[in-house]
XYZ file of C-alpha atoms in Angstrom:
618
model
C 4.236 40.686 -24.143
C 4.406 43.030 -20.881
C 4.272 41.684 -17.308
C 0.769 42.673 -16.682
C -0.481 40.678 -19.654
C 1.622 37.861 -18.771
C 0.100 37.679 -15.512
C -3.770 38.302 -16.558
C -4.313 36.885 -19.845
C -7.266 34.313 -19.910
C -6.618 30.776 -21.702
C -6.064 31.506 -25.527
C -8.603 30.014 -27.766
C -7.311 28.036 -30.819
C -8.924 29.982 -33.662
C -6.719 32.383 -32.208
C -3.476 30.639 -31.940
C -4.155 29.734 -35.753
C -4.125 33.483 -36.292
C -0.833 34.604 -34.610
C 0.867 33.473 -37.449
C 0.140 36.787 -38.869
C -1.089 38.894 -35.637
C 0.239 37.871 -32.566
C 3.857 36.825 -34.018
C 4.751 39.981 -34.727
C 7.179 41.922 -31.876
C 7.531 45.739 -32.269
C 10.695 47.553 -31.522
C 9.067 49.010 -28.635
C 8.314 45.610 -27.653
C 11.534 43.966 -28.515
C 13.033 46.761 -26.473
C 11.126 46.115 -23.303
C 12.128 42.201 -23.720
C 15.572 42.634 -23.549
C 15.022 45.063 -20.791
C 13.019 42.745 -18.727
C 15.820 39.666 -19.349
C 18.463 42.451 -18.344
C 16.542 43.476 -14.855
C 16.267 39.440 -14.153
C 19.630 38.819 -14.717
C 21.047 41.831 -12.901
C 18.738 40.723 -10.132
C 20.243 37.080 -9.605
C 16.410 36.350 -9.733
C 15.604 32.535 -9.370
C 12.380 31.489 -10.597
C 10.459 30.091 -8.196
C 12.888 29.789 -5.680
C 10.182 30.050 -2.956
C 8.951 26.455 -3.409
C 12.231 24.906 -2.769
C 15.522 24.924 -2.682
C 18.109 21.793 -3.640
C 22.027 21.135 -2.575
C 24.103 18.766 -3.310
C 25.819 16.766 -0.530
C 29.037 15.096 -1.636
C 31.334 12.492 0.007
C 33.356 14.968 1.456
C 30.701 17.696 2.717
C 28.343 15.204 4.127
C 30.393 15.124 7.600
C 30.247 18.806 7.549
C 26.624 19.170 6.427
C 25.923 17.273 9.711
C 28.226 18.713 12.100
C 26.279 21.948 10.604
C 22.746 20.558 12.202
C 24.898 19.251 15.611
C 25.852 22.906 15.860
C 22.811 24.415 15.850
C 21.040 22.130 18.365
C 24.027 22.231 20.683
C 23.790 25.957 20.901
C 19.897 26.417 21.101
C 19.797 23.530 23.654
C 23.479 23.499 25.682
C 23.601 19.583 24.750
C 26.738 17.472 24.037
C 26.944 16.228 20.668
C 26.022 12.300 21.077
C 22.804 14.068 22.767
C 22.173 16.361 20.013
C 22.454 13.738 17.533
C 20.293 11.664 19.569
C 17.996 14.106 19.695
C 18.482 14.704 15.592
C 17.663 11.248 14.269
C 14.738 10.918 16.566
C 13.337 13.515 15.115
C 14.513 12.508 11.399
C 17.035 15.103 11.163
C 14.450 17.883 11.269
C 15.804 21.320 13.082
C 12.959 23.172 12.733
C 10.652 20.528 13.902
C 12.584 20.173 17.121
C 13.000 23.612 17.704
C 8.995 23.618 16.704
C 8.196 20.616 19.567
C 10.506 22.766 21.926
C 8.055 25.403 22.766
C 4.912 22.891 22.333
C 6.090 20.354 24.388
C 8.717 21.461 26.747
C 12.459 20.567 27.345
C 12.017 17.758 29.341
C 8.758 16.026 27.025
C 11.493 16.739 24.038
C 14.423 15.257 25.572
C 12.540 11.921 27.483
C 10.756 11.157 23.670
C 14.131 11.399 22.347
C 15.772 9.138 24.927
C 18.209 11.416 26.389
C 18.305 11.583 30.281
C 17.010 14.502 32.078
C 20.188 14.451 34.603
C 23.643 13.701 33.436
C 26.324 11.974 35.217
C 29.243 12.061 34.409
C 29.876 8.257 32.821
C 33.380 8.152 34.690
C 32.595 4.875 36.621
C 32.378 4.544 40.431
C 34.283 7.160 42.249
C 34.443 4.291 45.136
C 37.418 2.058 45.226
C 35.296 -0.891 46.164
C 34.945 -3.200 43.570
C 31.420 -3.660 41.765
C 29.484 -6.604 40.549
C 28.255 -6.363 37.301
C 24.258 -7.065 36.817
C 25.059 -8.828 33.975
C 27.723 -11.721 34.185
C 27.552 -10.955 38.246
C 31.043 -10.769 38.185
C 33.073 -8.517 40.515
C 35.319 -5.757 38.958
C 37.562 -3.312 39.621
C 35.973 0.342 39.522
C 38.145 0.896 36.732
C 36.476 -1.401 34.285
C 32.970 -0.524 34.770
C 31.089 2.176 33.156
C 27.806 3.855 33.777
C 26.312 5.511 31.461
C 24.358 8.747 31.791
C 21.467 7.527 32.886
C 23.270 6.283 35.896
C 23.457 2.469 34.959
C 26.663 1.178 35.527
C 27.994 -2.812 33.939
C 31.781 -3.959 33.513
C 33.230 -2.745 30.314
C 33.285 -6.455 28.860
C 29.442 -6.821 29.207
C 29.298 -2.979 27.757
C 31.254 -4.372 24.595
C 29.413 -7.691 23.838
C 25.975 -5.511 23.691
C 27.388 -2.695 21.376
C 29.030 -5.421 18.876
C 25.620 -7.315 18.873
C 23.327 -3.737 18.016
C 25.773 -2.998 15.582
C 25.437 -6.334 13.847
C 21.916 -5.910 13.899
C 22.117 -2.534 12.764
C 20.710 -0.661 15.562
C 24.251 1.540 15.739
C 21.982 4.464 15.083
C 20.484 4.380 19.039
C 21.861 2.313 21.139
C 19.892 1.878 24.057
C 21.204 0.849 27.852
C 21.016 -2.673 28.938
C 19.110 -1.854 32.079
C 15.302 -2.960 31.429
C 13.260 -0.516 30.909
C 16.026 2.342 30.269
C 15.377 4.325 27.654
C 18.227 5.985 27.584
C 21.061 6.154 24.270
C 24.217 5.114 25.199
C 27.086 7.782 24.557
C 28.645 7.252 21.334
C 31.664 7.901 22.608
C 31.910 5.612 25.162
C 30.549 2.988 22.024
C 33.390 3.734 19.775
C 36.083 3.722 22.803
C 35.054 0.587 23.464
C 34.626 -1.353 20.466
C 37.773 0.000 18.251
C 39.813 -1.637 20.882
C 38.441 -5.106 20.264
C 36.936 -5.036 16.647
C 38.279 -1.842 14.503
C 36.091 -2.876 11.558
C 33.015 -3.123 13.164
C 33.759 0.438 14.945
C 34.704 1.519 11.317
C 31.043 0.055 10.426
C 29.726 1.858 13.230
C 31.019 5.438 12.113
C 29.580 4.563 9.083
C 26.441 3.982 10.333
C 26.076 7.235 12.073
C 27.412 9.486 9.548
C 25.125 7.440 7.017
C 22.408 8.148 9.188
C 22.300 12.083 8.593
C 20.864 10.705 5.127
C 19.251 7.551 5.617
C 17.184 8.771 8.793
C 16.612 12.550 6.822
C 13.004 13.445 5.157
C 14.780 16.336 3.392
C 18.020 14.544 2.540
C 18.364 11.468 -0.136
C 20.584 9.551 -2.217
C 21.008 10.794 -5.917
C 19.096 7.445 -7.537
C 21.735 7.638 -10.501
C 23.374 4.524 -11.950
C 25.781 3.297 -11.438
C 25.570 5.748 -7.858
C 27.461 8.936 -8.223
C 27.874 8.762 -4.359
C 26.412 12.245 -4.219
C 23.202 13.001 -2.346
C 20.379 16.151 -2.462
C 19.357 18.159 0.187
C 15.892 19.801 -0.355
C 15.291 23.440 1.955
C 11.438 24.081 1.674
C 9.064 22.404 -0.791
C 9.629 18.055 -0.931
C 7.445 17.613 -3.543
C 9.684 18.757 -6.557
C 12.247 17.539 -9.122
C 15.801 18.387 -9.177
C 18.698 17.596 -10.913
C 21.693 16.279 -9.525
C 25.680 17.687 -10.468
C 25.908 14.028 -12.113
C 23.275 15.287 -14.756
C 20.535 12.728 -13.191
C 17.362 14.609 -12.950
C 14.651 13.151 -10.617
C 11.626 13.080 -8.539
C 12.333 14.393 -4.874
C 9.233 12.788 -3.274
C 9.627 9.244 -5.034
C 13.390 9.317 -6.106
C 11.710 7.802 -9.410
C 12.744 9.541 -12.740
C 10.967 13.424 -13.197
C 7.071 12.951 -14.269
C 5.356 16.036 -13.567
C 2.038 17.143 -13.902
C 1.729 13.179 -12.867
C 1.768 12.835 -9.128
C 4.188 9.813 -7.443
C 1.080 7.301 -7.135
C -0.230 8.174 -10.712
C 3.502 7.475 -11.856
C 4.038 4.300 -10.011
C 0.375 2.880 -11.495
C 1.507 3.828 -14.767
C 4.621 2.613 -14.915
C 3.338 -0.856 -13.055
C 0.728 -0.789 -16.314
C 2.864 -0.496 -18.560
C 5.390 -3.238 -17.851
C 2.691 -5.897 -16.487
C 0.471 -7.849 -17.708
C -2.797 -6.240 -17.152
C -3.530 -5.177 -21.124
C -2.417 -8.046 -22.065
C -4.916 -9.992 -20.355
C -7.811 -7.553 -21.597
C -6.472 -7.992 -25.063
C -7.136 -12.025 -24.807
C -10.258 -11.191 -22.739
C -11.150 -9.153 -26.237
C -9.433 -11.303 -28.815
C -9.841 -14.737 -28.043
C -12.207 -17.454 -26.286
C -10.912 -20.680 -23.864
C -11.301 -23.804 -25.109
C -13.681 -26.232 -22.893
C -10.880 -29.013 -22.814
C -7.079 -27.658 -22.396
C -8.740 -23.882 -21.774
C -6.167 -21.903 -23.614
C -7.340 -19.136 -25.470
C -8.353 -19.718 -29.168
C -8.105 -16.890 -31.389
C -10.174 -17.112 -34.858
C -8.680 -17.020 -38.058
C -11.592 -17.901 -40.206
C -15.458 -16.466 -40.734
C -17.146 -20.151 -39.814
C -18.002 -19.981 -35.713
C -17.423 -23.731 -35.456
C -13.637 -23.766 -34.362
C -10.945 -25.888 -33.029
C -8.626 -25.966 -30.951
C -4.766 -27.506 -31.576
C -5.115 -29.987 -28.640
C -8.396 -31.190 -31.221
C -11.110 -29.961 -29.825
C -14.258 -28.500 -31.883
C -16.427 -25.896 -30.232
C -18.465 -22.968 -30.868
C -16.774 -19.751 -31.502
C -20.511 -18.161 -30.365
C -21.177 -19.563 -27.224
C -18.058 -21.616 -26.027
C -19.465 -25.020 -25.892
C -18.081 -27.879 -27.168
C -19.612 -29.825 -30.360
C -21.273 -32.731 -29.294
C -24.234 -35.054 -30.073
C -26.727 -31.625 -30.424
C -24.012 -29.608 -31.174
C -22.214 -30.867 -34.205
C -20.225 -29.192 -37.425
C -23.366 -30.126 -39.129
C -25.915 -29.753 -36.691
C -26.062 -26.411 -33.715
C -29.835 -27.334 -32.447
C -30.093 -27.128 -28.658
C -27.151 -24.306 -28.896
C -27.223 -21.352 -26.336
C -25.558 -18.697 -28.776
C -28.320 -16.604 -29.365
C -29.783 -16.207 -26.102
C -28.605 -13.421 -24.085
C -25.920 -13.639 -21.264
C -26.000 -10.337 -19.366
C -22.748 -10.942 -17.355
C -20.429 -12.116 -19.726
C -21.474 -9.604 -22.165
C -20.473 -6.607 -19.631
C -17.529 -8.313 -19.131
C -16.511 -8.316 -22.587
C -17.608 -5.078 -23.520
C -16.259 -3.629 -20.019
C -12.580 -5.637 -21.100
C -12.701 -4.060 -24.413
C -13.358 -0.390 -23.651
C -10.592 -0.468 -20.940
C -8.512 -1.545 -23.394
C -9.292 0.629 -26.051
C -8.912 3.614 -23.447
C -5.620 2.439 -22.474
C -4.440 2.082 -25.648
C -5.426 5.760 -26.558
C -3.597 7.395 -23.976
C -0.656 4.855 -24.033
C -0.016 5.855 -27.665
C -0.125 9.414 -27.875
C 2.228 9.645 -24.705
C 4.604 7.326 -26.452
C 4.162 9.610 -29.101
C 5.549 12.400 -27.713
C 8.144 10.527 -25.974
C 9.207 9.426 -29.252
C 9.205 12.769 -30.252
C 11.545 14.438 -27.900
C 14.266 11.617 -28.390
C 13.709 12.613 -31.752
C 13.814 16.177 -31.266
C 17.073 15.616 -28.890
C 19.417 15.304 -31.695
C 18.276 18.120 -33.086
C 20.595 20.320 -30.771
C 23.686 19.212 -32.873
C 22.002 19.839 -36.157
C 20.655 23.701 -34.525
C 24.594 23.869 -33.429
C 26.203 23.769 -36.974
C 23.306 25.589 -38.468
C 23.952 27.825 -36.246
C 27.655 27.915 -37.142
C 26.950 27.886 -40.557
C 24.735 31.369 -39.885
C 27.425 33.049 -37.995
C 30.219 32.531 -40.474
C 27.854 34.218 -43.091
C 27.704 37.726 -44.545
C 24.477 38.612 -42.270
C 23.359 41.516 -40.397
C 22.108 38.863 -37.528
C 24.541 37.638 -35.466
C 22.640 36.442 -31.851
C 21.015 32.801 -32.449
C 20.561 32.336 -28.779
C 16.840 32.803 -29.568
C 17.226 29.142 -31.133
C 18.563 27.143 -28.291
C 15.934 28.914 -25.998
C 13.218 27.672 -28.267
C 14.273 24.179 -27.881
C 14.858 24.201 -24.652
C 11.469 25.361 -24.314
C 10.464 22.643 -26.779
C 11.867 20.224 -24.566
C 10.370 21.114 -21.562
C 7.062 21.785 -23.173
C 7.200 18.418 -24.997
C 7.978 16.923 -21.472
C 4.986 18.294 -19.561
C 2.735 17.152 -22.827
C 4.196 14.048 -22.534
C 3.064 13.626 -18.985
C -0.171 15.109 -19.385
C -1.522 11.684 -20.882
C -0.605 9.509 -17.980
C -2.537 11.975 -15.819
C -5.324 12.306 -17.724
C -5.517 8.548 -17.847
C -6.172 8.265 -13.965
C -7.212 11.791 -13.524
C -10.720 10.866 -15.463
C -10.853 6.850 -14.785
C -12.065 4.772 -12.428
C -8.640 3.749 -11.205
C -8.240 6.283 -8.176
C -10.826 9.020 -8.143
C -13.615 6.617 -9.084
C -16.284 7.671 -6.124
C -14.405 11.572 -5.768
C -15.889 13.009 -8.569
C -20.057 12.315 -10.361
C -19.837 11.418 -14.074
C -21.219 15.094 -14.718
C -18.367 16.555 -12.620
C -15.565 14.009 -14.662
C -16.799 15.204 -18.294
C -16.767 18.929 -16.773
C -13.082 18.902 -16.063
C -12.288 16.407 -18.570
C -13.694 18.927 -21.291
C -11.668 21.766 -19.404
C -8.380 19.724 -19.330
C -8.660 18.279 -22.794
C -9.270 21.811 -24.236
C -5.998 23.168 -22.647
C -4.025 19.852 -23.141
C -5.133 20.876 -27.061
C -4.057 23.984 -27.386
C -0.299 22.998 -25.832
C -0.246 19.793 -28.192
C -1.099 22.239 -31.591
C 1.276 24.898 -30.228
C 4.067 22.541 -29.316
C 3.685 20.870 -32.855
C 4.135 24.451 -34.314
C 7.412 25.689 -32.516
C 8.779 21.986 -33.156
C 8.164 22.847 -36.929
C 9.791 26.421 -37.188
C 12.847 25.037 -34.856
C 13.210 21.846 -37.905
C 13.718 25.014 -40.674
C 16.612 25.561 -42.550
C 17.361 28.842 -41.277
C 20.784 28.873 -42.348
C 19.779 29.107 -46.056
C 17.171 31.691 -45.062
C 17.838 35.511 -45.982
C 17.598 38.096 -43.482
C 14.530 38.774 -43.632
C 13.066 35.119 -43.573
C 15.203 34.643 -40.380
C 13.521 37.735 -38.591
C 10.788 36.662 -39.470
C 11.664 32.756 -38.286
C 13.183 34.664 -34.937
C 9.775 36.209 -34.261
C 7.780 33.004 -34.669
C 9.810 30.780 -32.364
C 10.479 33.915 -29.697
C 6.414 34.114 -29.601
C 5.752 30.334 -29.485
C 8.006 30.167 -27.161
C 5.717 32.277 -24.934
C 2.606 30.705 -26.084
C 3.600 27.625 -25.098
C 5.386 28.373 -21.706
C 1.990 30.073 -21.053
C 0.033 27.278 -21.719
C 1.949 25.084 -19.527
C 1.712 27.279 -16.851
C -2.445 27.718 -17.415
C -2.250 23.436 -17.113
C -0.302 23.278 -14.020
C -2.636 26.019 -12.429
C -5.486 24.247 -14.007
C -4.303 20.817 -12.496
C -4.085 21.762 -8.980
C -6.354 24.431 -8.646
C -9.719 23.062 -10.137
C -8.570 19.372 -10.481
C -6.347 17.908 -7.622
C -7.227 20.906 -4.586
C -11.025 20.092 -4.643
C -10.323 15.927 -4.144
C -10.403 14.603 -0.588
C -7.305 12.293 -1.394
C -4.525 14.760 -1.357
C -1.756 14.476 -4.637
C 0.787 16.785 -4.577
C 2.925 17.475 -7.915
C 6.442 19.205 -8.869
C 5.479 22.634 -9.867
C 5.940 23.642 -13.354
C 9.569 25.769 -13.879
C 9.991 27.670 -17.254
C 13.707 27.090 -16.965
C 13.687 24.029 -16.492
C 14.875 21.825 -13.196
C 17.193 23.670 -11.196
C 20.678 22.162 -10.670
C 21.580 21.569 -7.310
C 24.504 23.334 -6.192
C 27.237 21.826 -4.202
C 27.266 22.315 -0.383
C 29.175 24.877 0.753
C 29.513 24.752 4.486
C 33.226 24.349 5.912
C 33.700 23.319 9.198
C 36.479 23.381 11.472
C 37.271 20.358 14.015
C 38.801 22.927 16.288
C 35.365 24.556 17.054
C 33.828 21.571 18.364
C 36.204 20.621 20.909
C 36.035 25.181 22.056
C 32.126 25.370 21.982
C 31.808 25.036 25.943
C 33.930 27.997 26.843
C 34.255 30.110 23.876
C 30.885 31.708 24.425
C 31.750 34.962 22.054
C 32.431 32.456 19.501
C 28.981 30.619 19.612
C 27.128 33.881 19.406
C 29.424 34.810 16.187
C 28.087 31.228 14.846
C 24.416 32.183 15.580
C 24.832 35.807 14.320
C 26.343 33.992 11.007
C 23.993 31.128 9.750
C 26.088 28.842 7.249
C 24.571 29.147 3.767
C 23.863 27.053 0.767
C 24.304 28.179 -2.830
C 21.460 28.072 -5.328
C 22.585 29.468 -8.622
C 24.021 32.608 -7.991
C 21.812 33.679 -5.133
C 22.178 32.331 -1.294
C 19.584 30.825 0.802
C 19.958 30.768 4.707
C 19.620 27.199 6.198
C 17.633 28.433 9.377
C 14.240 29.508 7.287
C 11.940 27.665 4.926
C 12.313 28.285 1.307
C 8.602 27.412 0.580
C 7.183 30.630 2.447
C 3.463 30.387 3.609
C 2.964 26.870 2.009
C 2.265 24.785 5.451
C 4.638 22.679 6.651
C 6.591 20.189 4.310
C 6.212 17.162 6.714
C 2.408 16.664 5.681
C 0.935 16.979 2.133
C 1.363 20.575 1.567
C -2.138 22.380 0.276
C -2.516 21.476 -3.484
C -3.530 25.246 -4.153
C -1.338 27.403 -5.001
C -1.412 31.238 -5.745
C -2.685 32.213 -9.214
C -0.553 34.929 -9.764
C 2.332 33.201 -8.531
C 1.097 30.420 -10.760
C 1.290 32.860 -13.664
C 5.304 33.596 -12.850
C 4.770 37.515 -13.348
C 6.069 37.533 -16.504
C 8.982 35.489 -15.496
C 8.699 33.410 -19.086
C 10.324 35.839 -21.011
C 13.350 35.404 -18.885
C 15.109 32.565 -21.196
C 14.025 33.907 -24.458
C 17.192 36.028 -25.611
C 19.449 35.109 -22.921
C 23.340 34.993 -23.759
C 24.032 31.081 -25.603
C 26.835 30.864 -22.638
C 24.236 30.895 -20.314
C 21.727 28.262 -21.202
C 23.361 25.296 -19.812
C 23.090 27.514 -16.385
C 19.463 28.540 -16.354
């Protein structure tokens, strides 16, 4: 179970998983040797699988001011803006640094700033420097030069007129950008000047207002969202790279980045959504009466037969044929059917029927065997305190075998496996139907990859089945030799299965999903499992804002020092794109990915003997 085979070895064939019972399931010492090796170099490496596709933080009450003061710095450096420009310039472009520092050399300062609504000259938004008085364009009133204001787009009102506006946008809910009153200004009013002047006449809607524009660092951010968790931890997750993934929130919610539904990978979000609508409406029900049962020509509710004889009735009294629908009358009696239609051919109802029926029964297939496994793994979930006081039971015993981690890796990996299977059936069910892809694919094409997907999805459901079994054993009654034996079963299964999934995801979006013109994008497959998200760690000082215009040495310490998130145990800078050469996260990202980063590089042996402590961290 090298690397190199790991990251070459074609799809396994079944009559050959039936034989590793006796062949493959057996691990050398050589071999077991070069496993714990291999777990060894990964840990001592801090290495984080797959941390190229993304990377998640999470943003709590009490780091979210930092976490944007972090993205105000940045821009007000790069660009010598004031803050309420930089974050004007920040939620026009949704938060996105990189895009604006993208647009920067594409379109120019001046394109970047005018889109964004900041003024290309300043003033200084003291008020007239004359001591005349000045008539407000608004109520036309005349006013000391000491209660007007002009903003920095030169456009100057009384500070009563200034007010009334800002408390109306805020009650609309435009706090976010403000605009000036003049017509056809464009300009966003300073923030400052907003919350000067509204504290002094409303404190609760200025409260509201700070609200609004810390709020907006998540409500107006592609890469930031609200943990969907209820009832709301008050937490939010911060994705660095790849959008299209699942994480897991420090509240234990684990979730769908994309869709903020709950995780449902190798299902994309539309297949999800469709699914999930299917399941809860009405749809199959209405194919099952379609199926079942036949209106009645008077009231027209549906009639279901309980009896052989096609001469039925209905309970508002009504008599009619079971065959053909038509009521019993004068030629169409209980004892008499001569002029009847039933045995001539309709074409159209027929097809309906038979169309209603097979949609149905296809439903119905792939409905029950994902419930099946769903079933399974709540089943299989309270199995973890059973494998706990077995495993207690073990240790405590006269035994030369005292490491069980192998156990609670193989359910883990039974989890995650039974998960993805899980999944697999939704997918399949739109993947091959008529639902979505119904003109992308000929029906040659659709049994081709059906056939190809159905063979894999096999093999993971027999292998799955088999690790579930060995994991349900006694081993605590077992002798030594039975549990080394047990131990080498569930440490290869383990790796069968982890392999498999692996071979489906790379199957899924290489030869299914990258070839359709209607781009889906899915989480990628992790043997470990979701990553957590890590708590922000950014600290900022007030002090540093108020010392950025003349401590120059200090702002080129801050770029020399990019703040940081942490990921596990490893760091990722903030300034560069976790998902490396995968295109830019904005749009759908290319469906293909790499097939030997696909593979992992051997990176599924990495939870199979790690340290018990350690699993809840993976």
């Amino acid at each position: 179970m090298g690397r190199d085979a790991e990251k070459t070895s074609p799809p396994v064939p079944s009559s050959e998983l039936e034989q590793e019972e006796d062949d493959d399931c057996y691990l050398s010492d050589q071999e077991d040797d070069a496993l714990e090796e291999s777990v060894l170099h990964v840990l001592e490496d801090e290495h984080l699988e797959d941390c190229h596709w993304s990377a998640s933080c999470v943003i709590t009450k009490e780091s979210l001011l930092a976490a944007q003061k972090e993205d105000l710095r940045k821009v007000m450096e790069l660009l010598g803006l004031r803050e309420h420009h930089a974050r004007t310039l920040l939620i026009h472009y949704r938060w996105d640094v990189e895009r604006i520092f993208e647009l920067l050399d594409q379109k120019g300062r001046d394109s970047l700033f005018s889109e964004a609504g900041i003024p290309l000259q300043y003033t200084n938004n003291a008020g007239p420097t004359s001591s005349a008085e000045v008539t407000c364009n608004v109520c036309y009133d005349d006013v000391p030069p000491s209660c007007a204001l002009e903003m920095d787009c030169g456009h100057s009102y009384c500070s009563d007129c200034w007010t009334e506006y800002f408390i109306v946008k805020i009650n609309e809910g435009q706090s976010r950008r403000v605009r000036c009153m003049a017509p056809k200004c464009n300009a966003i009013c300073d923030e400052a000047i907003i919350r000067k002047l509204v504290i002094a006449r409303h404190p609760d809607i200025a409260e509201r207002f700070e609200r609004f524009l810390l709020e907006s660092y998540i409500e107006d951010n592609d890469t930031v969202k609200w943990c969907p968790s209820t009832p709301h931890c008050g937490n939010a997750i911060r994705v660095k790279g790849d959008i299209y993934c699942e994480v897991e929130c420090t509240c234990g919610c684990q979730f769908c980045f994309n869709c903020s539904l709950q995780t449902h990978s190798p299902c994309s979000c539309m297949m999800w959504e469709l699914w999930i609508k299917k399941c809860h409406d009405e749809s199959e029900t209405v194919n099952w009466i379609t199926v079942n049962t036949k209106p009645c020509p008077k009231c027209h509710k549906p009639v279901e037969k309980n009896g052989g004889c096609n001469l039925v009735a209905c309970i508002c009294g009504q008599a009619f044929c079971w065959l053909c629908g038509g009521a019993t009358g004068r030629d169409h009696t209980w004892s008499s059917i001569s002029g009847h239609s039933c045995g001539r051919f309709t074409n159209d109802q027929t097809k309906k029927t038979e169309q209603a029926r097979r949609d149905l029964y296809r439903y119905m297939h792939y409905h029950n065997r994902y419930k099946a496994h769903t079933d399974s793994l709540k089943q299989e979930a309270k199995l973890k305190n059973e494998i706990q006081g077995k495993i207690s039971i073990s240790e405590n015993k006269e035994s030369k075998i005292k490491d069980y981690s192998w156990v609670i890796n193989g359910l883990n990996r039974l989890f995650r496996s039974r998960r993805v299977l899980s999944y697999s059936y939704p997918f399949a069910f739109y993947m091959f139907g008529d639902e979505i892809f119904k003109d992308e694919m000929t029906p040659q094409e659709r049994e081709l990859k059906q056939n190809l997907f159905e063979d894999q999805q096999q093999q993971l459901e027999f292998n799955v089945e088999r690790l579930s079994g060995f994991l349900e054993k006694d081993f605590q009654l077992f002798t030594d030799d039975e549990v080394m034996d047990t131990m080498k079963h569930v440490i290869n299964l383990s790796n069968v299965v982890d392999r498999l999934c692996k071979q489906m995801y790379q199957c899924i979006e290489n030869d299914l999903l990258y070839p359709l013109r209607t781009p889906h994008n899915i989480a990628p497959y992790k043997s470990k499992g979701l990553d957590r998200a890590s708590e922000l760690n950014i600290s900022w000082d007030p002090a540093e804002q108020s010392s950025q215009s003349t401590k120059h040495s200090q702002e080129d310490e801050h770029r020399n020092q990019p703040a940081s998130i942490s990921l596990g145990k490893r760091t990722h800078e903030l300034h560069g794109s976790s998902s490396g050469n995968r295109g830019d996260n904005r749009g759908h990202r290319s469906n293909k990915r790499d097939r030997v980063d696909a593979n992992g590089g051997g990176d599924a042996l990495f939870d199979l003997n790690v340290p018990a402590e350690l699993v809840d961290k993976i």
